[in-house]
Coordinates of C-alpha atoms and ligand atoms in Angstrom, one line a residue:
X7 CA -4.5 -25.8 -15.1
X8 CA -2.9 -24.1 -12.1
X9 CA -4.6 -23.2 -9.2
X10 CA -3.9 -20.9 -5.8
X11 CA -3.1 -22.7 -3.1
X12 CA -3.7 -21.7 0.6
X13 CA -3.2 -21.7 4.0
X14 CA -5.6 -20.0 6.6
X15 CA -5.7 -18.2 9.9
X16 CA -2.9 -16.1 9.5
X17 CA -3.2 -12.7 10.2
X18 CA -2.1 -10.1 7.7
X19 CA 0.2 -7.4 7.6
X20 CA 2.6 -5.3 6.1
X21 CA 2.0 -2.9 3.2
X22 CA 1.1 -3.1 -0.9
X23 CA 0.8 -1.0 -3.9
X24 CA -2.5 -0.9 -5.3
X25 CA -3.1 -1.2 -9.0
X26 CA -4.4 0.9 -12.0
X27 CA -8.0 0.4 -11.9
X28 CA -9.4 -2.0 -14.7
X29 CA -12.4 -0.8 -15.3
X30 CA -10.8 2.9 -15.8
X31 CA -8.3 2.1 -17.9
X32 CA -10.2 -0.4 -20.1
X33 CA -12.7 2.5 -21.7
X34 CA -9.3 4.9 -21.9
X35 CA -7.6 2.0 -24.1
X36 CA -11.0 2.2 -25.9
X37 CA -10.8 6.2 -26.3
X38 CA -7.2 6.0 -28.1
X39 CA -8.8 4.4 -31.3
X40 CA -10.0 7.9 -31.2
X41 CA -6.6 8.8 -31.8
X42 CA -4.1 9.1 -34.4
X43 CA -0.8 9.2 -33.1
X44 CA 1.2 8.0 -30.0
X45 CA -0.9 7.9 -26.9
X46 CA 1.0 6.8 -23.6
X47 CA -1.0 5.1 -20.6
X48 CA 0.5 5.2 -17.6
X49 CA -0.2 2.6 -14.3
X50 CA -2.2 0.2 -16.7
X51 CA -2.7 -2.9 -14.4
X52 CA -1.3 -6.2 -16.6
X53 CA -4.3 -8.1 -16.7
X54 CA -6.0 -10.7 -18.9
X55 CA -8.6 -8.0 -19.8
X56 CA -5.7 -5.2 -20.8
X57 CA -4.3 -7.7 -23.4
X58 CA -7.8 -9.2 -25.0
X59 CA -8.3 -5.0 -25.2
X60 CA -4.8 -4.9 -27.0
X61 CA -5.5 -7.7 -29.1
X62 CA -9.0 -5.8 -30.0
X63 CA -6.8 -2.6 -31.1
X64 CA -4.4 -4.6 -33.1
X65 CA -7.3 -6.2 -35.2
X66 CA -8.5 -2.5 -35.9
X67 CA -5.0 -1.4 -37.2
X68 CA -3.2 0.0 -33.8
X69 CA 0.6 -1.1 -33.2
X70 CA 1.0 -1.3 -29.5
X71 CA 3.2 -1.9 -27.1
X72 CA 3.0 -2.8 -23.2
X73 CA 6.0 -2.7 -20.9
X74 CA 6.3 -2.4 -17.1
X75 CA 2.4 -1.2 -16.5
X76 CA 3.2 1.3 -19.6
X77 CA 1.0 0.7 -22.4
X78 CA 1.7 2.9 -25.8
X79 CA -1.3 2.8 -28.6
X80 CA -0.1 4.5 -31.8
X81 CA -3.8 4.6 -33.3
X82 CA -2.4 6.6 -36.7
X83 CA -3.4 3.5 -38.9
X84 CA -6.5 2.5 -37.3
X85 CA -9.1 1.8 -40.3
X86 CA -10.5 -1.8 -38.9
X87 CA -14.2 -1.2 -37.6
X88 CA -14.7 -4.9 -37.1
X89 CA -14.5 -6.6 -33.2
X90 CA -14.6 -10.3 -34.5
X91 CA -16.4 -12.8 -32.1
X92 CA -13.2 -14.6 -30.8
X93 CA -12.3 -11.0 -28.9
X94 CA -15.8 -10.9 -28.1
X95 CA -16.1 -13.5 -26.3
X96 CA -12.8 -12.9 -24.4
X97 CA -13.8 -9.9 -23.0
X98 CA -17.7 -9.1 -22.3
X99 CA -17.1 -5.9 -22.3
X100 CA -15.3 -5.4 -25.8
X101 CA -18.6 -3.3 -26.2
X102 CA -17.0 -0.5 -24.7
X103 CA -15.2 -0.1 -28.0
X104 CA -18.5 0.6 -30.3
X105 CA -18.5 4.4 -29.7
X106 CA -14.9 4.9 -30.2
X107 CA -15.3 2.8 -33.5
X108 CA -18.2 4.4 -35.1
X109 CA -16.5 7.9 -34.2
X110 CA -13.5 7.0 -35.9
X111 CA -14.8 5.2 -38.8
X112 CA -18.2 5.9 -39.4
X113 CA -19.1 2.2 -38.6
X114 CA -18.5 -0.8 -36.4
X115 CA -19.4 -4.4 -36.8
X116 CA -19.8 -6.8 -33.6
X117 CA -20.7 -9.9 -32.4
X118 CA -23.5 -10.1 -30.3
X119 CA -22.4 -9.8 -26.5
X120 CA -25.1 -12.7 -25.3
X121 CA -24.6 -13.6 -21.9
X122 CA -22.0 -13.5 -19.0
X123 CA -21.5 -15.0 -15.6
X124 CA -23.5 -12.7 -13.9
X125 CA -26.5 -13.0 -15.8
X126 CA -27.9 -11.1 -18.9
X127 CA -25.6 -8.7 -19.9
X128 CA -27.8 -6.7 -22.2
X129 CA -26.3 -3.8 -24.1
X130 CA -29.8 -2.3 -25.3
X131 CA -29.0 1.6 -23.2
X132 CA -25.6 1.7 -25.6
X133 CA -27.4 1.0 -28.4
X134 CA -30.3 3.2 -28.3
X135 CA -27.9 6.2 -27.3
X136 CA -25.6 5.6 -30.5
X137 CA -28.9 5.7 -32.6
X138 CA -30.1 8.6 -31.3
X139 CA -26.6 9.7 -32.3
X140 CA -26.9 9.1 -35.8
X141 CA -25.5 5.4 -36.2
X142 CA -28.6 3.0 -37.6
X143 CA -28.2 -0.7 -36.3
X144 CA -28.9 -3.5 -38.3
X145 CA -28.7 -7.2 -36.3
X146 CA -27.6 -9.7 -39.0
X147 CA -27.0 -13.3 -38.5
X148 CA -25.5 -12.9 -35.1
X149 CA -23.5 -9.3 -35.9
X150 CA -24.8 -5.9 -34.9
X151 CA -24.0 -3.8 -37.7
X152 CA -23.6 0.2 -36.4
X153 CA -23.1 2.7 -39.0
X154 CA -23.0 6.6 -38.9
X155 CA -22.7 7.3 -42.9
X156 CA -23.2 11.2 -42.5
X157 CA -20.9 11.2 -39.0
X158 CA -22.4 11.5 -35.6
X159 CA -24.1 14.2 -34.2
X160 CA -24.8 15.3 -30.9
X161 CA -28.4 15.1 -29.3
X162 CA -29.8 14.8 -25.8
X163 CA -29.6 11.3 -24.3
X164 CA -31.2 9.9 -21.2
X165 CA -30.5 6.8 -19.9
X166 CA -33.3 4.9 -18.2
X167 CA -30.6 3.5 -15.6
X168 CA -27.2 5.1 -15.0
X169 CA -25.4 2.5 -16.8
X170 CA -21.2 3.0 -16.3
X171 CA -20.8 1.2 -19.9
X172 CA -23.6 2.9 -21.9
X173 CA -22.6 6.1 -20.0
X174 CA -18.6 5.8 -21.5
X175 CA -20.2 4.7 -24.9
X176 CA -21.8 8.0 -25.5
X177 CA -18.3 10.1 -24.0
X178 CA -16.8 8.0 -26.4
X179 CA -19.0 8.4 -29.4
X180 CA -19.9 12.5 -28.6
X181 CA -16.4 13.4 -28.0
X182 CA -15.6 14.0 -31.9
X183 CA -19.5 13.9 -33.1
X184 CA -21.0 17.2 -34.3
X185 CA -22.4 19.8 -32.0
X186 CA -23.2 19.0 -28.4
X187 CA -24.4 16.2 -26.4
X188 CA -26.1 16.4 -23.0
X189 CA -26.6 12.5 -21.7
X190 CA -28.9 12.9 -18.8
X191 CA -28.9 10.5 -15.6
X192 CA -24.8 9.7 -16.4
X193 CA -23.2 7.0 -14.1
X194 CA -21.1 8.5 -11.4
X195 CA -18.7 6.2 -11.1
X196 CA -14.7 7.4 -10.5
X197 CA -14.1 5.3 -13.7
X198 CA -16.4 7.9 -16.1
X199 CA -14.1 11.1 -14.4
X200 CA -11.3 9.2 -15.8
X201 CA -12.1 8.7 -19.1
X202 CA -13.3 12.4 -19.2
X203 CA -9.9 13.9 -17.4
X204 CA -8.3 11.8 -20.3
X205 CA -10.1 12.7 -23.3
X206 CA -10.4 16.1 -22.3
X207 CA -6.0 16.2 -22.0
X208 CA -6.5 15.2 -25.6
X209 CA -8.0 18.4 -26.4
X210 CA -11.6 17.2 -25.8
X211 CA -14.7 19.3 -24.4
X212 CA -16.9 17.2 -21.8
X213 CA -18.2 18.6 -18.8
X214 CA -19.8 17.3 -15.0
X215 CA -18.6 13.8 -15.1
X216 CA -18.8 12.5 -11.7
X217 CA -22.5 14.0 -11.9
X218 CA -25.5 12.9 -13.5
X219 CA -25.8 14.8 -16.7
X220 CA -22.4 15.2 -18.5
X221 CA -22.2 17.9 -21.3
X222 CA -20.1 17.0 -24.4
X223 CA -18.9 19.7 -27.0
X224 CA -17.5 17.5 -29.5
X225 CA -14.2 18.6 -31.3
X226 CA -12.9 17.7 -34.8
X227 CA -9.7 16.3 -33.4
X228 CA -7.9 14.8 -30.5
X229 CA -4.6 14.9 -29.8
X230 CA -2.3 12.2 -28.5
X231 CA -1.2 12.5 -24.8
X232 CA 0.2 11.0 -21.8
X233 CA -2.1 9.9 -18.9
X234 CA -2.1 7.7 -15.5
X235 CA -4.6 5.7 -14.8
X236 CA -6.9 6.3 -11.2
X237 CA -6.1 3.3 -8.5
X238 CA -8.3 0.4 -8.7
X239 CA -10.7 0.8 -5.9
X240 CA -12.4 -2.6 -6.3
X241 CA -8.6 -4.3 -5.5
X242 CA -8.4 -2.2 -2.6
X243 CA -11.4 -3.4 -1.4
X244 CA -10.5 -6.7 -2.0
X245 CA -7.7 -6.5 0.7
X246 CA -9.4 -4.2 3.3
X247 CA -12.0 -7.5 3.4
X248 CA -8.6 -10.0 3.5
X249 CA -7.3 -8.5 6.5
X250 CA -11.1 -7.9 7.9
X251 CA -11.4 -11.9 7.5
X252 CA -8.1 -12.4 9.3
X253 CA -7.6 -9.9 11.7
X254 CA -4.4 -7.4 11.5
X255 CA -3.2 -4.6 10.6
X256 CA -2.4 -3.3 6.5
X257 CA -0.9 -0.2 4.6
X258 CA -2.5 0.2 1.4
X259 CA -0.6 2.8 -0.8
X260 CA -1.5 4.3 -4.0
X261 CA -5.4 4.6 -3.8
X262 CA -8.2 7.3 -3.5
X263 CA -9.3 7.3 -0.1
X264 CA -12.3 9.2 -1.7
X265 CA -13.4 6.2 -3.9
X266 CA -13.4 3.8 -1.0
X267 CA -15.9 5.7 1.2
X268 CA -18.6 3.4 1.0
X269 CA -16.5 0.4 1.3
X270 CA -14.5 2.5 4.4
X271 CA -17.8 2.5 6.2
X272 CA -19.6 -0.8 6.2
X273 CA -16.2 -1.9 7.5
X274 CA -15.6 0.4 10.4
X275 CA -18.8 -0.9 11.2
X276 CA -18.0 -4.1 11.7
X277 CA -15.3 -3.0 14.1
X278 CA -12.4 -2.0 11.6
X279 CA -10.3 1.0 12.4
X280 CA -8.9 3.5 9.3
X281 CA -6.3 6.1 9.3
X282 CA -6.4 7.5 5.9
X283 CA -3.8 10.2 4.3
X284 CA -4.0 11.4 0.8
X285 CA -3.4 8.7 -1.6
X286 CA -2.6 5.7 1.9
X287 CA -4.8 4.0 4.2
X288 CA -3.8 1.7 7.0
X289 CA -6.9 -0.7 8.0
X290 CA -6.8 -2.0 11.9
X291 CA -8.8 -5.2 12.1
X292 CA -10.2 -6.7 14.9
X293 CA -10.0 -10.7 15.4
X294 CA -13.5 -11.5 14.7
X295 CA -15.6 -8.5 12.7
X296 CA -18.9 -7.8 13.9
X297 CA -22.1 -8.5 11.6
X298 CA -23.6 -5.1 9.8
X299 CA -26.7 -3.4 9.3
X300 CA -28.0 -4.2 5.9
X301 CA -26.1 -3.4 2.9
X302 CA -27.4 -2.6 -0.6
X303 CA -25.2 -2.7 -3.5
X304 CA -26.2 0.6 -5.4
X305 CA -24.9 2.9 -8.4
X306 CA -21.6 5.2 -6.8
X307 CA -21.2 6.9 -4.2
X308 CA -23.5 3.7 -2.7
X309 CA -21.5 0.5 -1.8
X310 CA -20.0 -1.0 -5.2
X311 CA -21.4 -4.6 -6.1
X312 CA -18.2 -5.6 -7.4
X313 CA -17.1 -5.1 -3.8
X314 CA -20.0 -7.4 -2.5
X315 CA -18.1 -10.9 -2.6
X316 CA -15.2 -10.2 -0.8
X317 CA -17.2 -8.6 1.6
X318 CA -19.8 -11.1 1.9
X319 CA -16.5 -13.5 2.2
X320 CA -15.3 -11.7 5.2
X321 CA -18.7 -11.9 6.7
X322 CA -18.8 -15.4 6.8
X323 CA -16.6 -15.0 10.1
X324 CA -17.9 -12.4 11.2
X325 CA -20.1 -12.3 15.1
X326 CA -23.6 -11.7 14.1
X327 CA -25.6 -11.4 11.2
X328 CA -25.9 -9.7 8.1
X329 CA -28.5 -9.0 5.4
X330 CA -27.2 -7.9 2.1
X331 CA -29.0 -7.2 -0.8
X332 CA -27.8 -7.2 -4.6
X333 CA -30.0 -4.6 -6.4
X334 CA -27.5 -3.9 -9.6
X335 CA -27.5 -7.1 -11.2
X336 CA -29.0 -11.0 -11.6
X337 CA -27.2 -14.1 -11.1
X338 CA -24.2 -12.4 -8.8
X339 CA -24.4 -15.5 -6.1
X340 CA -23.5 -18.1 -7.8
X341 CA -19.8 -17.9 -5.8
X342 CA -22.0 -18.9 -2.4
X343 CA -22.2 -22.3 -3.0
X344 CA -18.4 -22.4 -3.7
X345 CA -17.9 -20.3 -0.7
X346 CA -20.0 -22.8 2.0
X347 CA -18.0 -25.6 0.9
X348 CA -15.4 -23.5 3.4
X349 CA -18.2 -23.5 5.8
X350 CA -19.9 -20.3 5.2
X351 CA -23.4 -20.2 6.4
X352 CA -25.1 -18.3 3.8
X353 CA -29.0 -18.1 2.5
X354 CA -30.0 -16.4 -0.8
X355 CA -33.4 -15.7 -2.0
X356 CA -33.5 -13.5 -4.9
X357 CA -31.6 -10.9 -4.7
X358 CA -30.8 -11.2 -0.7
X359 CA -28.5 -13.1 0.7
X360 CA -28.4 -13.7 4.7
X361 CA -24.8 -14.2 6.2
X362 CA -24.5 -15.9 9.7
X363 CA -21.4 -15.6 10.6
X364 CA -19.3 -18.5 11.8
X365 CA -16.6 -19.0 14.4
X366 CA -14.5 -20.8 12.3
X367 CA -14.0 -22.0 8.6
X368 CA -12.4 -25.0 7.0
X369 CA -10.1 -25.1 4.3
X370 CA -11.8 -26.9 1.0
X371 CA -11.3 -27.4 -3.0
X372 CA -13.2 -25.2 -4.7
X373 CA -13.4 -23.2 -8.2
X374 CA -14.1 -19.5 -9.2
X375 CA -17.5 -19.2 -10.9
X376 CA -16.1 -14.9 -11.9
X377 CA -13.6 -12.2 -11.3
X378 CA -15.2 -11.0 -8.0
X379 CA -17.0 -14.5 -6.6
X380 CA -13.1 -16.2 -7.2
X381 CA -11.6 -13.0 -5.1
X382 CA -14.7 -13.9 -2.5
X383 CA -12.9 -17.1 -2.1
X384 CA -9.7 -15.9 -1.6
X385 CA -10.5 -14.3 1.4
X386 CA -12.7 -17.1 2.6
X387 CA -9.7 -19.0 2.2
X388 CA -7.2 -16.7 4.4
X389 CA -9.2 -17.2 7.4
X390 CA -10.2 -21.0 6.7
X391 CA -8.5 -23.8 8.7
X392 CA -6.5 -25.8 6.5
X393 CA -5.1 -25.7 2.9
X394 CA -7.7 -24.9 0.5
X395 CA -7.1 -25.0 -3.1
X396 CA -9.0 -22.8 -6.2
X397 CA -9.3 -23.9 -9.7
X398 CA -10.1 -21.7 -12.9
X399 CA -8.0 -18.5 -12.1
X400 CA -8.1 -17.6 -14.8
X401 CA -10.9 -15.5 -13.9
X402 CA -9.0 -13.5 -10.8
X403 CA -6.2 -12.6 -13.4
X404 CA -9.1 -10.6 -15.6
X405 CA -9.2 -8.6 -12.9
X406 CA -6.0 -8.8 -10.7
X407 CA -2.2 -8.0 -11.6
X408 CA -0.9 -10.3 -9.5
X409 CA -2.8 -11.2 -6.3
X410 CA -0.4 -14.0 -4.6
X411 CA 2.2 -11.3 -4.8
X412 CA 0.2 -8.5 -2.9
X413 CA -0.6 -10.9 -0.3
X414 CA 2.9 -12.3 0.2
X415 CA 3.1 -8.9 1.6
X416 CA 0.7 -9.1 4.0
X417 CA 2.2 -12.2 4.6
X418 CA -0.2 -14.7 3.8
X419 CA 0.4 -18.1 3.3
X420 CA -0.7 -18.3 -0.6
X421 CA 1.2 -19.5 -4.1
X422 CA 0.4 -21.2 -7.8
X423 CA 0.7 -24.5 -8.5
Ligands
LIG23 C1 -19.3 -1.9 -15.1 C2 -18.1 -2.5 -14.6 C3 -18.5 -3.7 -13.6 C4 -19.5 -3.2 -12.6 C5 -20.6 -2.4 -13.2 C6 -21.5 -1.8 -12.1 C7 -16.5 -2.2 -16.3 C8 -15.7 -2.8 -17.4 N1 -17.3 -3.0 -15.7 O1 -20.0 -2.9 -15.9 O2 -17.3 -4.2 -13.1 O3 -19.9 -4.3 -11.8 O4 -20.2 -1.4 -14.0 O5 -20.8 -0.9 -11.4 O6 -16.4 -1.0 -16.1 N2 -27.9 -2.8 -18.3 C9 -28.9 -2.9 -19.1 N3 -28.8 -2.5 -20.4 C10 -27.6 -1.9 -20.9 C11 -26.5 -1.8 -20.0 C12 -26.7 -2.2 -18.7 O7 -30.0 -3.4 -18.8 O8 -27.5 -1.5 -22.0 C13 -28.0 -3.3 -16.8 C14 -27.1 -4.4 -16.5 O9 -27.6 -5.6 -16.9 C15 -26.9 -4.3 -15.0 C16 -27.0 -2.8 -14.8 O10 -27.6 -2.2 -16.0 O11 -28.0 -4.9 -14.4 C17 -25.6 -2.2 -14.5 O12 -24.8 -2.4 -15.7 P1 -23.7 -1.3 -16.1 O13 -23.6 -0.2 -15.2 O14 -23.8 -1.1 -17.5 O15 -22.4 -2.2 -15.9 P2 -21.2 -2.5 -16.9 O16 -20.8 -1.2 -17.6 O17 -21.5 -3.6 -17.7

């Protein structure tokens, strides 16, 4: 199994391209089963979860084919409605594909989610949207059975939390239903503009994403187009915290300045400087960052949870102390105890976790318990004394295109063995 391997204390700098955002472009791979004919995705990140979602298109009939961060779906054949529990289990959230399923086909057949590495992962807002939709679900030995026999059909929906997953399932499912659908207290997120900016250069008719209630016409037809994907603005906070943990001085091209606000500000607190252009930020970090004023992880524009790790990470070297409170899901800490075997001083209770920052930390061997907490560890690991090695990467490359490679250009000391 291969693992990074890593050397601290060496300050970063130099420049890297940021990715296609994962978490936009997984719900537009999800929208093109939508589609029959050729559509063309542009800056789609090659990760783990890109090729379970390819796999998942296959199995429904799609021919597709991925080459340099081009991904073409020709959807024309698409008559599968099953997700079988294999791909389920590969990606959690092959759910994302329900509404698109049952809008093309009527119906849709999967495995039951269950649970995921940060806790319950319950799909119950997705559900009850797509019944009041039209689809009736059945639970049968382990299989949610959707089905829409007369079509779907708009309604009003509101969601009882602004959930980004349940919010895309409904896009995905009212885009081609009957009449109109008005989904009320809509996730924010940059990731729900993109999948409307895409469907809607298919010919579809959704309004006031990137608010809280989203209007949706639905059309009879959409048409086959050519798209780029938004930066990922979870990998560019990923690096802002490497070079925060290190000290230095980084150019990060290819994001949304926009996006990163929240992220931008907890670390200018803590001493960081920013020049930011259009679509380029450089970050200016100190030697040691300064502690922060509580942070909250909370729905967008508030500071992103999957941001939390890496920042927490940095934190562990900060001066000072921090307070920092989880309030989007259960279960996210379970990296801490991986992270103080590099000497991070961290308590949790609940929900909160308390980082006292330390002078120094020391290199270790330690393992990814998920995506973000393995990322956490990476930039523990920049700023730890020592080589310090990290087993089952395989959870960073769900969520990374190629991490040792962006920080070879900052010129950290990091490789696979
Ligand atoms: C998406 C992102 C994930 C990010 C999260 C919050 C993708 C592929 N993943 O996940 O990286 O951390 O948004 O920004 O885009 N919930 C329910 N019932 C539901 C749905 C959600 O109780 O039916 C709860 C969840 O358990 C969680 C909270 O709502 O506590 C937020 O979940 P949600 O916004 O749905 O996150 P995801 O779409 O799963």
């Amino acid at each position: 199994m291969p693992e990074l391997v890593i050397e601290g204390t060496y300050k970063l700098n130099g420049s890297t391209k940021i990715q296609g955002s994962k978490n936009a472009v997984l719900p537009i791979i999800a929208a093109t089963v939508l589609i029959n004919g050729k559509s063309i995705i542009k800056n789609c990140p090659e990760l783990s979860d890109v090729m379970a979602s390819i796999r998942i298109l296959e199995n429904l009939g799609a021919k597709c084919e991925f080459k340099e961060n081009v991904l073409t779906v020709d959807g024309s054949k698409i008559s599968g409605y099953t997700i079988p529990e294999v791909l389920m289990r590969e990606m959690r959230s092959s759910s994302l594909f329900l509404g698109a399923i049952i809008g093309r086909n009527g119906k849709a057949i999967i495995s039951s989610p269950g649970g995921c590495e940060l806790g319950p992962r319950p799909i119950d807002l997705h559900i009850k949207s797509l019944n009041l939709l039209g689809a009736t679900v059945k639970d049968k030995n382990g299989y949610i059975l959707f089905s829409a026999d007369k079509g779907l059909k708009g309604d009003n929906v509101h969601l009882s939390f602004p959930s980004v997953g349940a919010t895309e399932n409904v896009i995905l499912a009212a885009v081609t239903a009957s009449g109109k659908t008005v989904l009320y207290n809509a996730a924010k997120e940059p990731e729900i503009i993109d999948l409307a900016d895409f469907l809607n250069k298919c010919g579809g008719d959704i309004k006031g994403a990137g608010t809280d209630i989203i209007t949706i016409n639905g059309v009879s037809k959409l048409n086959p187009t050519e798209y780029s994907v938004i930066p990922d603005r979870i990998v560019a906070s990923t690096y802002i915290s490497a070079v925060a943990a290190t000290g230095g001085e980084i150019k990060l091209t290819n994001v949304n300045p926009e996006h990163l606000s929240s992220v931008i500000s907890v670390f200018r607190e803590s001493g960081c400087e920013f020049k930011i252009y259009k679509d380029e930020i450089t970050v200016y970090a100190p030697d040691r960052i300064a502690g922060v004023s509580t942070v909250r992880t909370l729905t967008y524009p508030g500071f992103p949870t999957d941001a939390g790790p890496m920042l927490i990470a940095a934190l562990s070297a900060s001066k000072g102390t921090t307070v920092f409170v989880e309030t989007i899901f259960e279960n996210r800490f379970r990296y801490i105890d991986e992270l103080k075997r590099l000497g991070a001083n961290i308590k949790t209770e609940g929900k909160i976790a308390i980082v006292e920052g330390m002078e120094n930390l020391s290199a270790a061997q330690c393992v990814c318990t998920d995506l973000r907490g393995g990322a956490a560890l990476v930039v523990a690991a920049l700023k730890a004394k020592g080589t310090t090695r990290i087993g089952r990467i395989c959870h960073i490359k769900r969520g990374y295109e190629d991490i040792v490679r962006d920080l070879r250009k900052f010129g950290a000391e990091i490789y696979e063995e």
